[in-house]
Amino acid sequence: MAQCCINPSILSADFVNLEAELRRISNADAVHVDVMDNHFVPNLTIGLPVVQRIQAVSPVPLDAHLMIADADRWAPGYADAGVASVTFHAEASIAPIKLARELRARGAKAGMALRPGTPVEPYLDMLSELDLLLIMTVEPGFGGQPFLDLTLPKIRRARAAIDGSGVGVALQVDGGITEETIVRASEAGANVFVAGSAVYGAADPAEAVERLRAAGSR
Ligand code: DX5
Ligand code: ZN
């Protein structure tokens, strides 16, 4: 049985007590940090200085999801900060291959995200440049939205392309992941799951991580 990765999103955590909130998910595979700039998405969260402090105290590696315009300019700084995995949006990058190479050269895993309406096919030739492909299962910007089942065929096509090319790219999904929807996303081929409200909305976040892990492994 292949174990999946569960990356809780601190978007649903208490932003005033982030260090304590991180300790509640020390059994997770990574912590998903949503960076929003109020341009690429209509919401604003945190930027590099706060991510650097999270990086300094987190018991698990950081998985930064940059929902920011002009990713080519800003994403490398997150790799320089020592963030383990840096994911930029394809829609926000002019030169995604150059950017992915830059992230890897700075020691980070290179991730690229696609909004629900962005097709994966134009990017299949660059899979070998990536360590992670994120297929958004809600429109990025807010936690607590319902999972979009219309993304399942795209997840299946991405899984087939990854397996067919033999590259070791992780297939991440983000948005509306619950104990119920994780089963469908996993069956379609995703193996890294971001969950915000399903983890931090639970009475015991660590237990929620274990339940999601059990439901998402196949
Ligand atoms: C949404 C963010 C997600 C968000 C997911 O734009 O990228 O990471 O935290 O939250 P849930 O799991 O509540 O849909
Ligand atoms: Zn995210």
mmCIF file of C-alpha atoms and ligand atoms in Angstrom:
data_model
loop_
_atom_site.group_PDB
_atom_site.id
_atom_site.type_symbol
_atom_site.label_atom_id
_atom_site.label_comp_id
_atom_site.label_asym_id
_atom_site.label_seq_id
_atom_site.Cartn_x
_atom_site.Cartn_y
_atom_site.Cartn_z
ATOM 1 C CA MET A 1 0.000 0.000 0.000
ATOM 2 C CA ALA A 2 1.406 3.387 -1.013
ATOM 3 C CA GLN A 3 1.315 5.916 1.796
ATOM 4 C CA CYS A 4 0.226 9.384 0.832
ATOM 5 C CA CYS A 5 1.461 12.684 2.200
ATOM 6 C CA ILE A 6 -0.779 14.969 4.234
ATOM 7 C CA ASN A 7 0.213 18.634 4.267
ATOM 8 C CA PRO A 8 -2.068 20.684 6.541
ATOM 9 C CA SER A 9 -2.624 24.270 5.424
ATOM 10 C CA ILE A 10 -2.107 26.879 8.120
ATOM 11 C CA LEU A 11 -4.581 29.124 6.302
ATOM 12 C CA SER A 12 -7.174 27.637 8.670
ATOM 13 C CA ALA A 13 -4.918 27.887 11.745
ATOM 14 C CA ASP A 14 -4.812 30.642 14.362
ATOM 15 C CA PHE A 15 -2.424 33.193 12.848
ATOM 16 C CA VAL A 16 -1.714 34.718 16.263
ATOM 17 C CA ASN A 17 -0.397 31.410 17.627
ATOM 18 C CA LEU A 18 1.380 29.902 14.651
ATOM 19 C CA GLU A 19 4.167 28.221 16.600
ATOM 20 C CA ALA A 20 1.673 26.372 18.797
ATOM 21 C CA GLU A 21 -0.478 25.568 15.763
ATOM 22 C CA LEU A 22 2.548 24.000 14.039
ATOM 23 C CA ARG A 23 3.184 21.759 17.057
ATOM 24 C CA ARG A 24 -0.348 20.390 16.723
ATOM 25 C CA ILE A 25 0.505 18.869 13.319
ATOM 26 C CA SER A 26 4.012 17.531 14.003
ATOM 27 C CA ASN A 27 2.909 14.146 12.583
ATOM 28 C CA ALA A 28 2.211 15.728 9.161
ATOM 29 C CA ASP A 29 4.531 15.256 6.182
ATOM 30 C CA ALA A 30 4.926 19.006 5.629
ATOM 31 C CA VAL A 31 3.128 22.228 6.461
ATOM 32 C CA HIS A 32 1.426 23.982 3.548
ATOM 33 C CA VAL A 33 1.963 27.740 3.716
ATOM 34 C CA ASP A 34 -0.363 29.806 1.517
ATOM 35 C CA VAL A 35 1.175 33.075 0.360
ATOM 36 C CA MET A 36 -1.378 35.434 -1.251
ATOM 37 C CA ASP A 37 -0.718 38.911 -2.597
ATOM 38 C CA ASN A 38 -4.205 40.327 -3.277
ATOM 39 C CA HIS A 39 -3.324 40.515 -6.989
ATOM 40 C CA PHE A 40 -3.095 36.938 -8.252
ATOM 41 C CA VAL A 41 -5.922 36.064 -5.866
ATOM 42 C CA PRO A 42 -8.411 38.367 -4.103
ATOM 43 C CA ASN A 43 -6.990 37.699 -0.642
ATOM 44 C CA LEU A 44 -3.909 38.645 1.353
ATOM 45 C CA THR A 45 -1.995 36.466 3.817
ATOM 46 C CA ILE A 46 1.683 36.523 4.678
ATOM 47 C CA GLY A 47 4.967 37.150 2.908
ATOM 48 C CA LEU A 48 8.613 36.196 3.144
ATOM 49 C CA PRO A 49 9.456 37.623 6.619
ATOM 50 C CA VAL A 50 6.700 35.590 8.283
ATOM 51 C CA VAL A 51 7.520 32.483 6.219
ATOM 52 C CA GLN A 52 11.127 32.781 7.400
ATOM 53 C CA ARG A 53 9.966 32.715 11.038
ATOM 54 C CA ILE A 54 7.685 29.745 10.367
ATOM 55 C CA GLN A 55 10.657 28.018 8.747
ATOM 56 C CA ALA A 56 12.734 28.652 11.881
ATOM 57 C CA VAL A 57 10.278 27.006 14.291
ATOM 58 C CA SER A 58 8.407 24.392 12.236
ATOM 59 C CA PRO A 59 8.801 20.739 13.286
ATOM 60 C CA VAL A 60 8.057 19.650 9.694
ATOM 61 C CA PRO A 61 9.344 20.871 6.283
ATOM 62 C CA LEU A 62 7.608 23.789 4.562
ATOM 63 C CA ASP A 63 5.525 23.446 1.402
ATOM 64 C CA ALA A 64 5.038 27.039 0.213
ATOM 65 C CA HIS A 65 2.162 27.694 -2.203
ATOM 66 C CA LEU A 66 2.754 31.069 -3.811
ATOM 67 C CA MET A 67 -0.487 32.593 -5.061
ATOM 68 C CA ILE A 68 1.320 35.712 -6.184
ATOM 69 C CA ALA A 69 1.766 37.657 -9.399
ATOM 70 C CA ASP A 70 5.231 37.926 -10.957
ATOM 71 C CA ALA A 71 6.363 34.591 -9.539
ATOM 72 C CA ASP A 72 9.579 34.744 -11.577
ATOM 73 C CA ARG A 73 10.681 37.693 -9.480
ATOM 74 C CA TRP A 74 9.554 36.607 -6.008
ATOM 75 C CA ALA A 75 9.640 32.789 -5.802
ATOM 76 C CA PRO A 76 13.455 32.356 -5.676
ATOM 77 C CA GLY A 77 13.565 34.287 -2.385
ATOM 78 C CA TYR A 78 11.525 31.527 -0.734
ATOM 79 C CA ALA A 79 14.050 28.935 -1.899
ATOM 80 C CA ASP A 80 16.854 31.124 -0.548
ATOM 81 C CA ALA A 81 15.037 31.146 2.812
ATOM 82 C CA GLY A 82 15.443 27.368 2.971
ATOM 83 C CA VAL A 83 11.828 26.441 2.210
ATOM 84 C CA ALA A 84 11.899 22.749 1.253
ATOM 85 C CA SER A 85 9.341 22.970 -1.539
ATOM 86 C CA VAL A 86 8.337 26.121 -3.428
ATOM 87 C CA THR A 87 5.268 26.035 -5.670
ATOM 88 C CA PHE A 88 4.501 28.886 -8.081
ATOM 89 C CA HIS A 89 1.462 29.213 -10.337
ATOM 90 C CA ALA A 90 1.943 28.524 -14.045
ATOM 91 C CA GLU A 91 -0.478 31.395 -14.758
ATOM 92 C CA ALA A 92 1.794 33.807 -12.864
ATOM 93 C CA SER A 93 5.097 32.870 -14.486
ATOM 94 C CA ILE A 94 6.483 34.160 -17.777
ATOM 95 C CA ALA A 95 9.292 31.577 -17.889
ATOM 96 C CA PRO A 96 8.256 28.529 -15.825
ATOM 97 C CA ILE A 97 11.133 26.302 -16.966
ATOM 98 C CA LYS A 98 13.717 28.941 -16.061
ATOM 99 C CA LEU A 99 11.995 29.502 -12.717
ATOM 100 C CA ALA A 100 11.814 25.785 -11.869
ATOM 101 C CA ARG A 101 15.527 25.455 -12.620
ATOM 102 C CA GLU A 102 16.284 28.467 -10.466
ATOM 103 C CA LEU A 103 14.367 26.984 -7.524
ATOM 104 C CA ARG A 104 16.224 23.680 -7.799
ATOM 105 C CA ALA A 105 19.562 25.467 -8.129
ATOM 106 C CA ARG A 106 18.806 27.186 -4.831
ATOM 107 C CA GLY A 107 18.187 23.861 -3.112
ATOM 108 C CA ALA A 108 14.373 23.752 -3.101
ATOM 109 C CA LYS A 109 12.003 21.301 -4.667
ATOM 110 C CA ALA A 110 10.312 22.970 -7.637
ATOM 111 C CA GLY A 111 6.514 22.913 -7.663
ATOM 112 C CA MET A 112 4.105 24.294 -10.237
ATOM 113 C CA ALA A 113 0.391 24.857 -9.643
ATOM 114 C CA LEU A 114 -2.534 25.006 -12.064
ATOM 115 C CA ARG A 115 -5.866 26.719 -11.391
ATOM 116 C CA PRO A 116 -8.920 24.482 -11.919
ATOM 117 C CA GLY A 117 -9.526 25.889 -15.418
ATOM 118 C CA THR A 118 -5.917 25.675 -16.619
ATOM 119 C CA PRO A 119 -5.231 22.584 -18.765
ATOM 120 C CA VAL A 120 -2.273 20.390 -17.876
ATOM 121 C CA GLU A 121 -1.412 19.370 -21.453
ATOM 122 C CA PRO A 122 0.685 22.452 -22.379
ATOM 123 C CA TYR A 123 2.991 21.662 -19.453
ATOM 124 C CA LEU A 124 3.513 17.915 -19.856
ATOM 125 C CA ASP A 125 6.825 18.327 -21.672
ATOM 126 C CA MET A 126 8.289 20.101 -18.649
ATOM 127 C CA LEU A 127 7.420 17.452 -16.048
ATOM 128 C CA SER A 128 11.082 16.491 -15.704
ATOM 129 C CA GLU A 129 11.805 20.052 -14.564
ATOM 130 C CA LEU A 130 9.420 19.668 -11.614
ATOM 131 C CA ASP A 131 9.387 17.834 -8.297
ATOM 132 C CA LEU A 132 5.719 18.564 -7.672
ATOM 133 C CA LEU A 133 2.660 19.351 -9.771
ATOM 134 C CA LEU A 134 -0.231 20.949 -7.876
ATOM 135 C CA ILE A 135 -3.685 20.647 -9.384
ATOM 136 C CA MET A 136 -5.958 23.089 -7.590
ATOM 137 C CA THR A 137 -9.284 21.503 -6.700
ATOM 138 C CA VAL A 138 -10.874 24.867 -5.826
ATOM 139 C CA GLU A 139 -10.270 28.355 -7.199
ATOM 140 C CA PRO A 140 -7.301 29.575 -5.163
ATOM 141 C CA GLY A 141 -7.810 32.326 -2.597
ATOM 142 C CA PHE A 142 -9.846 30.979 0.265
ATOM 143 C CA GLY A 143 -10.114 27.969 2.546
ATOM 144 C CA GLY A 144 -13.310 26.074 3.195
ATOM 145 C CA GLN A 145 -14.581 25.849 -0.401
ATOM 146 C CA PRO A 146 -16.183 22.676 -1.802
ATOM 147 C CA PHE A 147 -14.009 20.255 -3.808
ATOM 148 C CA LEU A 148 -14.467 20.618 -7.590
ATOM 149 C CA ASP A 149 -15.103 17.157 -9.019
ATOM 150 C CA LEU A 150 -14.570 18.543 -12.526
ATOM 151 C CA THR A 151 -10.822 18.490 -11.772
ATOM 152 C CA LEU A 152 -10.752 14.679 -11.450
ATOM 153 C CA PRO A 153 -10.204 13.967 -15.188
ATOM 154 C CA LYS A 154 -7.255 16.386 -15.188
ATOM 155 C CA ILE A 155 -5.772 14.604 -12.150
ATOM 156 C CA ARG A 156 -6.135 11.293 -14.009
ATOM 157 C CA ARG A 157 -4.456 12.681 -17.145
ATOM 158 C CA ALA A 158 -1.614 14.145 -15.082
ATOM 159 C CA ARG A 159 -1.115 10.812 -13.274
ATOM 160 C CA ALA A 160 -0.983 8.949 -16.596
ATOM 161 C CA ALA A 161 1.583 11.408 -17.976
ATOM 162 C CA ILE A 162 3.752 11.210 -14.841
ATOM 163 C CA ASP A 163 3.698 7.408 -14.818
ATOM 164 C CA GLY A 164 4.267 7.294 -18.578
ATOM 165 C CA SER A 165 7.298 9.573 -18.452
ATOM 166 C CA GLY A 166 8.867 7.787 -15.481
ATOM 167 C CA VAL A 167 9.708 11.052 -13.703
ATOM 168 C CA GLY A 168 9.306 11.171 -9.919
ATOM 169 C CA VAL A 169 6.894 14.083 -9.741
ATOM 170 C CA ALA A 170 4.566 14.289 -6.740
ATOM 171 C CA LEU A 171 0.942 15.003 -7.677
ATOM 172 C CA GLN A 172 -0.595 17.351 -5.137
ATOM 173 C CA VAL A 173 -4.197 18.484 -4.785
ATOM 174 C CA ASP A 174 -5.330 21.473 -2.734
ATOM 175 C CA GLY A 175 -8.821 22.653 -1.848
ATOM 176 C CA GLY A 176 -11.878 20.994 -0.366
ATOM 177 C CA ILE A 177 -9.985 17.880 0.743
ATOM 178 C CA THR A 178 -11.952 15.949 3.363
ATOM 179 C CA GLU A 179 -12.050 12.301 4.457
ATOM 180 C CA GLU A 180 -14.628 11.836 1.705
ATOM 181 C CA THR A 181 -13.132 13.765 -1.245
ATOM 182 C CA ILE A 182 -9.586 12.507 -0.566
ATOM 183 C CA VAL A 183 -10.722 9.050 -1.652
ATOM 184 C CA ARG A 184 -11.784 10.308 -5.097
ATOM 185 C CA ALA A 185 -8.652 12.415 -5.544
ATOM 186 C CA SER A 186 -6.475 9.478 -4.505
ATOM 187 C CA GLU A 187 -8.244 7.093 -6.875
ATOM 188 C CA ALA A 188 -7.646 9.623 -9.679
ATOM 189 C CA GLY A 189 -3.912 9.528 -8.902
ATOM 190 C CA ALA A 190 -3.041 12.302 -6.446
ATOM 191 C CA ASN A 191 -0.562 11.354 -3.707
ATOM 192 C CA VAL A 192 0.027 14.586 -1.774
ATOM 193 C CA PHE A 193 -2.987 16.176 -0.123
ATOM 194 C CA VAL A 194 -3.352 19.671 1.293
ATOM 195 C CA ALA A 195 -6.085 20.080 3.886
ATOM 196 C CA GLY A 196 -6.870 23.281 5.751
ATOM 197 C CA SER A 197 -10.296 23.257 7.345
ATOM 198 C CA ALA A 198 -10.409 19.435 7.564
ATOM 199 C CA VAL A 199 -7.321 19.514 9.818
ATOM 200 C CA TYR A 200 -7.507 22.779 11.755
ATOM 201 C CA GLY A 201 -11.297 22.643 11.984
ATOM 202 C CA ALA A 202 -11.024 19.306 13.805
ATOM 203 C CA ALA A 203 -10.909 19.055 17.590
ATOM 204 C CA ASP A 204 -7.627 17.120 17.300
ATOM 205 C CA PRO A 205 -5.650 18.168 14.185
ATOM 206 C CA ALA A 206 -3.044 15.384 14.565
ATOM 207 C CA GLU A 207 -5.793 12.787 14.648
ATOM 208 C CA ALA A 208 -7.384 14.384 11.558
ATOM 209 C CA VAL A 209 -4.020 14.037 9.768
ATOM 210 C CA GLU A 210 -3.960 10.300 10.586
ATOM 211 C CA ARG A 211 -7.553 9.802 9.431
ATOM 212 C CA LEU A 212 -6.847 11.605 6.142
ATOM 213 C CA ARG A 213 -3.666 9.578 5.668
ATOM 214 C CA ALA A 214 -5.582 6.338 6.100
ATOM 215 C CA ALA A 215 -8.321 7.440 3.688
ATOM 216 C CA GLY A 216 -5.895 8.756 1.063
ATOM 217 C CA SER A 217 -3.445 5.833 0.968
ATOM 218 C CA ARG A 218 -4.065 3.170 -1.601
HETATM 219 C C1 DX5 B 1 -6.749 27.955 -1.126
HETATM 220 C C2 DX5 B 1 -5.472 27.466 -0.507
HETATM 221 C C3 DX5 B 1 -5.619 26.200 0.232
HETATM 222 C C4 DX5 B 1 -6.569 26.263 1.410
HETATM 223 C C5 DX5 B 1 -7.271 24.956 1.446
HETATM 224 O O1 DX5 B 1 -6.470 28.903 -2.078
HETATM 225 O O2 DX5 B 1 -4.492 27.264 -1.500
HETATM 226 O O3 DX5 B 1 -4.350 25.692 0.640
HETATM 227 O O4 DX5 B 1 -5.955 26.461 2.645
HETATM 228 O O5 DX5 B 1 -8.247 25.012 2.419
HETATM 229 P P1 DX5 B 1 -9.379 23.900 2.539
HETATM 230 O O6 DX5 B 1 -8.675 22.597 2.811
HETATM 231 O O7 DX5 B 1 -10.206 24.358 3.679
HETATM 232 O O8 DX5 B 1 -10.114 23.867 1.232
HETATM 233 ZN ZN ZN B 2 -2.682 26.177 -0.960
#
